CSV table of C-alpha atoms in Angstrom, one decimal:
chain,number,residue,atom,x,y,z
V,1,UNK,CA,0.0,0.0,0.0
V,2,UNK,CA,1.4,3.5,-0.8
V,3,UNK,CA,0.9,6.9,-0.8
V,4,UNK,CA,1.5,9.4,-3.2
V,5,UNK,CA,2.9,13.2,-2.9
V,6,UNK,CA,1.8,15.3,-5.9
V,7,UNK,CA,1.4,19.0,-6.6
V,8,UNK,CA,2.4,21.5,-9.0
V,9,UNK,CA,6.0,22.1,-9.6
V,10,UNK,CA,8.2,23.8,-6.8
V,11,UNK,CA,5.6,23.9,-3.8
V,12,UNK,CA,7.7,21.9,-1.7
V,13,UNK,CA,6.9,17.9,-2.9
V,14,UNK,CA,11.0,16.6,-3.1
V,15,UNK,CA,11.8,18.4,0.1
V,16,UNK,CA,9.0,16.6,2.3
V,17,UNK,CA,9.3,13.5,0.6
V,18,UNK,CA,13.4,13.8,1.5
V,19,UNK,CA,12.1,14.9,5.0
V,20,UNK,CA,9.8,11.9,5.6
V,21,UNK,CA,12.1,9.0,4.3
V,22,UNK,CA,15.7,10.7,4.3
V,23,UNK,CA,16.0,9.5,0.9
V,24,UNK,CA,17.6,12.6,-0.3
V,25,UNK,CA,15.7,13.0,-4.0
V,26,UNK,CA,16.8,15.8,-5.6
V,27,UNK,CA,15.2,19.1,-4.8
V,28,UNK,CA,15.9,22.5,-6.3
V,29,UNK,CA,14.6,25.4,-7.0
V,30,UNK,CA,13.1,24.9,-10.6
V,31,UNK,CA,10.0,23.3,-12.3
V,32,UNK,CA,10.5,19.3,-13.6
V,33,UNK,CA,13.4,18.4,-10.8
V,34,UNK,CA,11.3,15.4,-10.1
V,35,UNK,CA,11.3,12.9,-12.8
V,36,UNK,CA,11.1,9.3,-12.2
V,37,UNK,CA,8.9,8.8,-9.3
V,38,UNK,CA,11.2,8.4,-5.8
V,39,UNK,CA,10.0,5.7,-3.9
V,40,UNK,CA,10.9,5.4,0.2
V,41,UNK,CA,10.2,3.0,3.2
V,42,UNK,CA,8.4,5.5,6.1
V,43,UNK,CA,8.3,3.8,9.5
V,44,UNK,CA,5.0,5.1,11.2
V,45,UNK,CA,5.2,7.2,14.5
V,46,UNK,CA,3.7,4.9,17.1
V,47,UNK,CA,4.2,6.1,21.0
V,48,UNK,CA,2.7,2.8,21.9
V,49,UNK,CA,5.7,0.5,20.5
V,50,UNK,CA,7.7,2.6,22.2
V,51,UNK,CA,5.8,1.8,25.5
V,52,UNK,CA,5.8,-1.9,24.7
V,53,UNK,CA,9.4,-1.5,24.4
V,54,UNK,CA,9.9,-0.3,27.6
V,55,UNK,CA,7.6,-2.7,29.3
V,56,UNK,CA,9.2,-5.7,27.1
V,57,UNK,CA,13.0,-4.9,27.2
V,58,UNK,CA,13.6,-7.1,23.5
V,59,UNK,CA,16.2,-7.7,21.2
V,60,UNK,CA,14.8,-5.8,18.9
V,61,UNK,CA,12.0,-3.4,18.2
V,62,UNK,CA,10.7,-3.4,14.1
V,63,UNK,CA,7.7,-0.4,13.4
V,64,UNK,CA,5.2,-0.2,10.7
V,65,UNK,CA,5.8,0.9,7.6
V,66,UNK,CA,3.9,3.1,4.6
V,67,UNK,CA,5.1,3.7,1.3
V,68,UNK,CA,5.8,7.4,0.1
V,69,UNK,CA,6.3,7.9,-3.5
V,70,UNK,CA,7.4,11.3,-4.7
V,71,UNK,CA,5.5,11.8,-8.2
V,72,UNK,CA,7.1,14.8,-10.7
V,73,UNK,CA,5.3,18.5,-10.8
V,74,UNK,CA,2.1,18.6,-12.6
V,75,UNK,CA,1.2,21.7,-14.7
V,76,UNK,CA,-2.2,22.9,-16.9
V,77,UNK,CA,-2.4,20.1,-19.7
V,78,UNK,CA,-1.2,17.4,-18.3
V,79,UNK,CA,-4.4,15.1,-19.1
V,80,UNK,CA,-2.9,15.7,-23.0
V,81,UNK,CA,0.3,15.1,-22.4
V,82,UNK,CA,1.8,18.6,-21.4
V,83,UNK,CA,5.3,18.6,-19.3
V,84,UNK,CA,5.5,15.4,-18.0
V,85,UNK,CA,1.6,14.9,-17.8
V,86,UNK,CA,1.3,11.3,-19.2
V,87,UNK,CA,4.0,9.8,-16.7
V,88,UNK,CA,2.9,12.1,-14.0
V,89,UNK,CA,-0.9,10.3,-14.7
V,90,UNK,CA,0.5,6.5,-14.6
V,91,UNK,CA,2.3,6.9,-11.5
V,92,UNK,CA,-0.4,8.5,-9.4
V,93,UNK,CA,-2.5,5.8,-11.0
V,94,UNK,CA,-0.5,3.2,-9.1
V,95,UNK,CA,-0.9,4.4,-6.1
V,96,UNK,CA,-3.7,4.0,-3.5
V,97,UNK,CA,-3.5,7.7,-1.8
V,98,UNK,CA,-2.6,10.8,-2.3
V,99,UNK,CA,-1.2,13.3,-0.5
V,100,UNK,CA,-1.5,16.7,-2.1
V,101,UNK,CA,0.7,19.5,-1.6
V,102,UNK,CA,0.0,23.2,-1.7
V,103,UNK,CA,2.3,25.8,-1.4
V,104,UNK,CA,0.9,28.0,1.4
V,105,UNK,CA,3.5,30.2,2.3
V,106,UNK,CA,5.3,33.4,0.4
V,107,UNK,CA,8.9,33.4,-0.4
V,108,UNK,CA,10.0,36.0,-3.4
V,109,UNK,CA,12.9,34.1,-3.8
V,110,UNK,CA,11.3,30.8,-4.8
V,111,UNK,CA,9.5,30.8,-8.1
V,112,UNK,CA,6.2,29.6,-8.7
V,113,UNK,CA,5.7,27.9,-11.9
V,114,UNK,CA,1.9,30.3,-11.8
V,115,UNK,CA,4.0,33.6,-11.0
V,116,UNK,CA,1.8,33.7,-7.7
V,117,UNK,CA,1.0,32.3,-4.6
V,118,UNK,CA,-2.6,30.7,-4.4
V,119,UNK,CA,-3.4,27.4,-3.0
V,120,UNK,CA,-6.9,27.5,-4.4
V,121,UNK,CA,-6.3,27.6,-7.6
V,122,UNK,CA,-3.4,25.0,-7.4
V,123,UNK,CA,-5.3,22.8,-6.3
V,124,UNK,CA,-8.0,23.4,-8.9
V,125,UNK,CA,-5.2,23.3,-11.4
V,126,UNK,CA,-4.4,19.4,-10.5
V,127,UNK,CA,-7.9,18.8,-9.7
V,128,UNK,CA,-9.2,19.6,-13.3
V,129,UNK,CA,-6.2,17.3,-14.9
V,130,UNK,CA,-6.7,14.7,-12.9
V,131,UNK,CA,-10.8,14.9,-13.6
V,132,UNK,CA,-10.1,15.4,-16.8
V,133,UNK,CA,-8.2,12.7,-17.5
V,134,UNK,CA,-10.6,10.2,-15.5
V,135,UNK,CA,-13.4,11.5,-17.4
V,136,UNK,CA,-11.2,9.9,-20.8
V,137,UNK,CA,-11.4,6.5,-19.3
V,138,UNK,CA,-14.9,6.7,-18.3
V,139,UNK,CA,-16.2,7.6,-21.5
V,140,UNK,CA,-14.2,4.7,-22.9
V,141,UNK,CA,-15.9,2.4,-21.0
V,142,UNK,CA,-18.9,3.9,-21.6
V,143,UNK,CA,-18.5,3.4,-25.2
V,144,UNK,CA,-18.2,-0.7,-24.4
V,145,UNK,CA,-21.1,-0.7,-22.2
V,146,UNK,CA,-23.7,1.0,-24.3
V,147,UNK,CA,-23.0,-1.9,-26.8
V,148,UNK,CA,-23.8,-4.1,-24.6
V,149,UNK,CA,-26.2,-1.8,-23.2
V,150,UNK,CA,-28.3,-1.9,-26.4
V,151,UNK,CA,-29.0,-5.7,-26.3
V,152,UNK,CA,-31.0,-5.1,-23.2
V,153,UNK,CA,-28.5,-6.6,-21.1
V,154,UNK,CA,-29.9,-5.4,-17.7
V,155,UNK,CA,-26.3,-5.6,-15.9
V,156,UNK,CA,-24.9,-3.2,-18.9
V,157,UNK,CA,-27.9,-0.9,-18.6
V,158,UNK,CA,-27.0,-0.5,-15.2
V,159,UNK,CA,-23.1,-0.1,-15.4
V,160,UNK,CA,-24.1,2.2,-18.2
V,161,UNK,CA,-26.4,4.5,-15.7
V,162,UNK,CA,-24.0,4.8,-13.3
V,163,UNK,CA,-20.8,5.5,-15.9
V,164,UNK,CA,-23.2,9.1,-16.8
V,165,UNK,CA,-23.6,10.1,-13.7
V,166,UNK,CA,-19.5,9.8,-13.4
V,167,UNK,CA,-19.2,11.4,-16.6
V,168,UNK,CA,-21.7,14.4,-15.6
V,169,UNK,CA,-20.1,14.9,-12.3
V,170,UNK,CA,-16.6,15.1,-13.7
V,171,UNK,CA,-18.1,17.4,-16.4
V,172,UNK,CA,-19.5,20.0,-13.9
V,173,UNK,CA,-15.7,19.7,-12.1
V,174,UNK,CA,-16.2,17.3,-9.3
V,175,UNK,CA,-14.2,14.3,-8.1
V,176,UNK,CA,-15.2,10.9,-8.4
V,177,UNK,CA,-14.8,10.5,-4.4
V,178,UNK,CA,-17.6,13.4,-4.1
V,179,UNK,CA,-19.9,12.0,-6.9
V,180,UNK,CA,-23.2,10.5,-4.8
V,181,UNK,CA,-23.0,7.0,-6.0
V,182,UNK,CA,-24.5,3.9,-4.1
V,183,UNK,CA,-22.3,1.8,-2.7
V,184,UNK,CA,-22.7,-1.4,-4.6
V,185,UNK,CA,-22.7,0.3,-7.6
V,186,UNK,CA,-19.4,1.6,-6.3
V,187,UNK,CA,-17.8,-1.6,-6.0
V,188,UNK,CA,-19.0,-3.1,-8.9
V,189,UNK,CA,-18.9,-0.6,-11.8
V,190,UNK,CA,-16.6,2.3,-10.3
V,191,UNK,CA,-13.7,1.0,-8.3
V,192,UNK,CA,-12.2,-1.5,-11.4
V,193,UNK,CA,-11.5,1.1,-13.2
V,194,UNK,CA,-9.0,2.5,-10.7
V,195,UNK,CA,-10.3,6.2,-10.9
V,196,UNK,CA,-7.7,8.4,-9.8
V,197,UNK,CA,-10.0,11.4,-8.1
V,198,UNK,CA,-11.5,8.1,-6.3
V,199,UNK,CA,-8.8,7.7,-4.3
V,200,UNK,CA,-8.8,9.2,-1.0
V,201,UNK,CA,-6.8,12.4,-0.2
V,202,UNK,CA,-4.8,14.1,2.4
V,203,UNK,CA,-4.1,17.8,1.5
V,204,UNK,CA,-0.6,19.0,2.7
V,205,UNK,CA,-0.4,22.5,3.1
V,206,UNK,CA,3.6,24.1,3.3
V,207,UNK,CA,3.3,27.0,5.6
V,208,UNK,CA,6.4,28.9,6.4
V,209,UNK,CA,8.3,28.6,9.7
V,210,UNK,CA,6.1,31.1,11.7
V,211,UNK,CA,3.1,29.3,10.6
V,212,UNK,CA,4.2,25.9,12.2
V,213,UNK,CA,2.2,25.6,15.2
V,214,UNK,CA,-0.7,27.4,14.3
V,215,UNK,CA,-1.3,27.6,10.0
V,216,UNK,CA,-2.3,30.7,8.4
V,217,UNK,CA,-5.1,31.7,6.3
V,218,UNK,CA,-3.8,30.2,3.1
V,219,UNK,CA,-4.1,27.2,5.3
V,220,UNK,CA,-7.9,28.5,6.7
V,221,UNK,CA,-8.7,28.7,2.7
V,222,UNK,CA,-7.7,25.6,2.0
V,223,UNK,CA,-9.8,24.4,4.8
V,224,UNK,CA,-12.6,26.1,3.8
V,225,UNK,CA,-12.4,25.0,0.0
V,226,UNK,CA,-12.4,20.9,0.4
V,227,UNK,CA,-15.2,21.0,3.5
V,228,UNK,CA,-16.9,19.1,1.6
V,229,UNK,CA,-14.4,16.6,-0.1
V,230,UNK,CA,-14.3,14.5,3.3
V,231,UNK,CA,-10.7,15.0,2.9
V,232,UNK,CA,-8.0,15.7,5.7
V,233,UNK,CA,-5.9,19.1,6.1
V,234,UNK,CA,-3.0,19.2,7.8
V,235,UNK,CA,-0.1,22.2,7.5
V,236,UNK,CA,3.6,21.4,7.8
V,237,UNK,CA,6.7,23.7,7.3
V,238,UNK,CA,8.2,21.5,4.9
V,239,UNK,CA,12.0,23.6,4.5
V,240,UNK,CA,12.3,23.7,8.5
V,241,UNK,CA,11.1,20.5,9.0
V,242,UNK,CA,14.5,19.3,6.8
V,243,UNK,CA,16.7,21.2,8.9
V,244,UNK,CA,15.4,19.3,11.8
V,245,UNK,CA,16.3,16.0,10.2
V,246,UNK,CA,19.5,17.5,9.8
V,247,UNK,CA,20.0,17.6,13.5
V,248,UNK,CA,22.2,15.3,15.1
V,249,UNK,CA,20.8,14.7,18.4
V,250,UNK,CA,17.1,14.0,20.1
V,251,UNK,CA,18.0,16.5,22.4
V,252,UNK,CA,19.1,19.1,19.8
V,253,UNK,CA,15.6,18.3,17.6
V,254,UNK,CA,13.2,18.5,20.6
V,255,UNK,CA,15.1,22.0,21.1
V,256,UNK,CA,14.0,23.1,18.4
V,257,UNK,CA,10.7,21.5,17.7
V,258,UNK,CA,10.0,23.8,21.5
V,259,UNK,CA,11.0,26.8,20.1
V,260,UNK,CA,8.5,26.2,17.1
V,261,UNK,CA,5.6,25.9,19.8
V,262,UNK,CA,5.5,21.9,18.3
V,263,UNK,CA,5.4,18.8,20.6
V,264,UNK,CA,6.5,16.5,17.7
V,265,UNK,CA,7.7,16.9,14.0
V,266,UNK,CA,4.9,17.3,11.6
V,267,UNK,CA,6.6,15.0,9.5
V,268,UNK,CA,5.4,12.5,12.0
V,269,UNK,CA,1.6,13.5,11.9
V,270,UNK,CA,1.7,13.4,8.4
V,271,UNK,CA,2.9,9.4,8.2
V,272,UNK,CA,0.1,8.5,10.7
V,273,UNK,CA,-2.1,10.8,8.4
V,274,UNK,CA,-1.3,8.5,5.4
V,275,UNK,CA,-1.6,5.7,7.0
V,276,UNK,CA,-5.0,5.8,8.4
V,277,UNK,CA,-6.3,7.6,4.5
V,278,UNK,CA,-4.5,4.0,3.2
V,279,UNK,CA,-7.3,2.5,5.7
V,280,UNK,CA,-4.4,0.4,7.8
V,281,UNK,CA,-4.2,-0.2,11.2
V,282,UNK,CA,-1.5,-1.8,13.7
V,283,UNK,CA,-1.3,-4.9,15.7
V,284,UNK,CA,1.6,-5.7,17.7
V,285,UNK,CA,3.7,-8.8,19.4
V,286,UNK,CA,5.6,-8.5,21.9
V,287,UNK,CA,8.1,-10.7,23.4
V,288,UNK,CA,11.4,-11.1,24.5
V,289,UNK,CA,13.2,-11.2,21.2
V,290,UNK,CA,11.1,-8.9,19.1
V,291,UNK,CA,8.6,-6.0,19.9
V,292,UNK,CA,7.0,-5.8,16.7
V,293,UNK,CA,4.1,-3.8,14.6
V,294,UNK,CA,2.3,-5.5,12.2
V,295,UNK,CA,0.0,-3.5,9.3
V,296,UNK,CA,-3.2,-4.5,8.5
V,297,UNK,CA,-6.7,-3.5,6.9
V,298,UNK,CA,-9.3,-2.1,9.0
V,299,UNK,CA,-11.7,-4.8,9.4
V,300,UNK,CA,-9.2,-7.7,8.9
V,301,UNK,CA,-9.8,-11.1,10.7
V,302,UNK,CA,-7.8,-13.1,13.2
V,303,UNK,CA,-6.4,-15.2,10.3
V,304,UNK,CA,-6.0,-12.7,7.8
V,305,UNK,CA,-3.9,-10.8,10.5
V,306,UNK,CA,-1.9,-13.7,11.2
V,307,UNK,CA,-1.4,-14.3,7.9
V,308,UNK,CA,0.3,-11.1,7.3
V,309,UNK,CA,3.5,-12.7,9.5
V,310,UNK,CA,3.4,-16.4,7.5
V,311,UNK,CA,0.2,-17.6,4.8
V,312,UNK,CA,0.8,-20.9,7.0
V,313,UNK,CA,-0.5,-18.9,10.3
V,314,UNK,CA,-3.6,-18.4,7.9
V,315,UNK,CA,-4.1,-21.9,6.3
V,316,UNK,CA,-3.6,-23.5,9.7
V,317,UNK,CA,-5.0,-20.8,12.1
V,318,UNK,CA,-6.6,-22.4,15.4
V,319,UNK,CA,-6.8,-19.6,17.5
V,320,UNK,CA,-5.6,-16.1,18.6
V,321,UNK,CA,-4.6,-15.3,22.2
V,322,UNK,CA,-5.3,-11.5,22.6
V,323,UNK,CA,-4.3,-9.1,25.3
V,324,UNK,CA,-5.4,-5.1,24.7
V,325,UNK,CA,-3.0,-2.6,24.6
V,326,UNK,CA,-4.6,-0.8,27.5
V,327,UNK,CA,-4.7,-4.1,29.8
V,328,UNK,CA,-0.8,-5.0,28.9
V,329,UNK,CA,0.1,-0.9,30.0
V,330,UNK,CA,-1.8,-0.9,33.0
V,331,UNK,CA,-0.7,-4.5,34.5
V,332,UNK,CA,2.6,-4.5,32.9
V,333,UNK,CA,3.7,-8.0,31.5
V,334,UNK,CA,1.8,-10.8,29.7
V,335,UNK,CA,2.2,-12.4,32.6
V,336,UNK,CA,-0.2,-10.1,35.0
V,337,UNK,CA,-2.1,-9.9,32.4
V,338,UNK,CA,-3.2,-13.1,32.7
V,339,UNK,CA,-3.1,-13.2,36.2
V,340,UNK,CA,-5.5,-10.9,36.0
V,341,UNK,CA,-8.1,-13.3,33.7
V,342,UNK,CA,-7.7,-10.7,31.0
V,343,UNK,CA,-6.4,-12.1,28.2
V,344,UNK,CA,-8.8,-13.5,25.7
V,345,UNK,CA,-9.3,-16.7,23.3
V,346,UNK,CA,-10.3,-15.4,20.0
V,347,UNK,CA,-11.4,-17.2,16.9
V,348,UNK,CA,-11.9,-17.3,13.1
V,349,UNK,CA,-14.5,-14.6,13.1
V,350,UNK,CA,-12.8,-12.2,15.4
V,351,UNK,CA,-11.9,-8.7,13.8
V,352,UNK,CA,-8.8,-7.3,15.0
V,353,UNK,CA,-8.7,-4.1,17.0
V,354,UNK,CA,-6.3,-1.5,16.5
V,355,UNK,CA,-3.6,-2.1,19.1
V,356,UNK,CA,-4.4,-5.5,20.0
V,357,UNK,CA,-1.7,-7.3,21.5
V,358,UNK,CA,-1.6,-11.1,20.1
V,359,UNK,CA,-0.3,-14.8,19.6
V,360,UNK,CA,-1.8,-17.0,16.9
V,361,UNK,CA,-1.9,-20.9,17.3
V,362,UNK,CA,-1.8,-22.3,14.1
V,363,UNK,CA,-1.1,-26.4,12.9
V,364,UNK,CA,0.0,-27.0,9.4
């Protein structure tokens, strides 16, 4: 599963993406600097490993992961082919979320590829490529089904309904993920054909250093504009938060993060803010050579879970032995735990909680 960071040219996409995975893709100061996609390994934030650790004392301690990819600058025409519009389109097709950037800041010394600063229309600028070029492969299909369509078929006349009311809501500017569509016909005729504006989406506004802790009204804007996109804000100073990387010690990057009026980097809400738009959540083991977190659906199963460590834990999956993540804190060992008649036998059917601390018995 993995995100992707788009945006115009220049508003800051290289320099996060550098930021969250320490990569080091190039960034400079000019349009096109990105192109092949850059592709990093982001372990997710999680305080709650980090109390496990404590509690546990392994060997080793491995987090969860999400995939960033950073995707080149998009500009007006890109849905025909303008800059580097057609590869821009495939790559953002692979992924399963994006995370869109806006420059929200004002710096006369970095160029914007629009000569001025407006997140608004930025993001209307990727918005109407990215509908644009969705509403091509509808109307492809659409061209398939009405064949069909004309026969009578009553599955193609219904595939065939819901492809126009995609087409007209991409015609009057709006994104597949805010077209009211029911959701069985969602499933069956809308989410095969991999629809980028049906991904979800996590906008990223760049504020300036002064802006860190609190946004600004480029950011309130923003805000305002996707109310009703069900989509996340958040606001990040993208240049500063690379110079904390930079910093050598915890001590030294806490220092500064204090200064900023910021209890953690926003680097790190941004990860957790991708992974929950991926739809994942975290289970964890925990024992004496490994303190580990394991990434899941929401919604997943005891076996499917376990069969994210080994397919055999699925194939042969008996039963789960699960302790919460509140009961393991507040009595401290697996041992007290059970002491304490509080950890459970799960089956086949049960759906694993976010947090849940667990052993599978399996036989193969």
């Amino acid at each position: 599963m993995k995100a992707g960071i788009v945006g115009l040219p220049n508003v800051g996409k290289s320099t996060l993406f550098n930021c969250l995975s320490n990569a080091k893709a190039q960034s400079a100061n000019f349009p096109f600097c990105t192109i092949e996609p850059n592709i990093g390994v982001v372990n997710v934030p999680d305080q709650r490993l980090e109390k496990l650790e404590e509690l546990v004392n392994p060997e080793r301690v491995i987090p969860a992961t999400v995939e960033i990819v950073d995707i080149a600058g998009l500009v007006k025409g890109a849905s025909k082919g303008e800059g580097l519009g057609n590869q821009f389109l495939g790559n953002i097709r692979e992924t399963d979320a994006i995370l869109h950037v806006l420059r929200c800041f004002d710096n006369d010394n970095i160029v914007h590829v629009d000569g001025s600063v407006d997140p608004i229309r930025d993001k209307e600028t990727i918005d109407m490529e990215l509908q644009l070029k969705d509403l091509e492969s509808v109307e492809k299909k659409l061209d398939k089904v009405k064949r069909a369509a004309k026969t009578g078929n009553k599955d193609a006349l219904k595939e065939e309904a819901v492809l126009n009311t995609l087409k007209q809501g991409l015609e009057a500017g709006k994104s597949i993920r805010a077209i009211s569509v029911a959701e069985d016909d969602r499933t069956a005729y809308v989410k095969p054909l991999q629809l980028i504006t049906d991904k979800p989406v996590l906008y990223v506004c760049n504020v300036d250093e002064g802006a860190a802790a609190e946004g600004n009204a480029y950011v309130e804007q923003v805000k305002k504009a996707v109310a009703n996109e069900n989509a996340e804000v958040i606001f990040l100073a993208v240049g500063t938060e690379a110079d904390i990387t930079e910093l050598e010690t915890y001590e030294e990057r806490q220092l500064f993060l204090e200064d900023l009026g910021l209890t953690e980097p926003g680097s790190s809400k941004l990860i957790r803010g991708a992974y929950r738009l991926l739809n994942l959540e975290t289970y964890f083991t925990a024992g004496p050579k490994e303190v580990r977190a394991w990434t899941i659906p929401v919604g997943a199963t005891a076996p499917q879970s376990a069969g994210v460590i080994h397919t055999d834990f699925e194939k042969g999956f008996i039963r789960a032995e699960v302790i919460s993540y509140a009961d393991y804190v507040k009595h401290g060992s697996e041992t007290k735990v059970k002491e304490a008649g509080r950890m459970r036998v799960e089956g086949k059917e049960y759906v694993v909680q976010d947090g849940d601390v667990m052993h599978f018995r399996f036989n193969v």
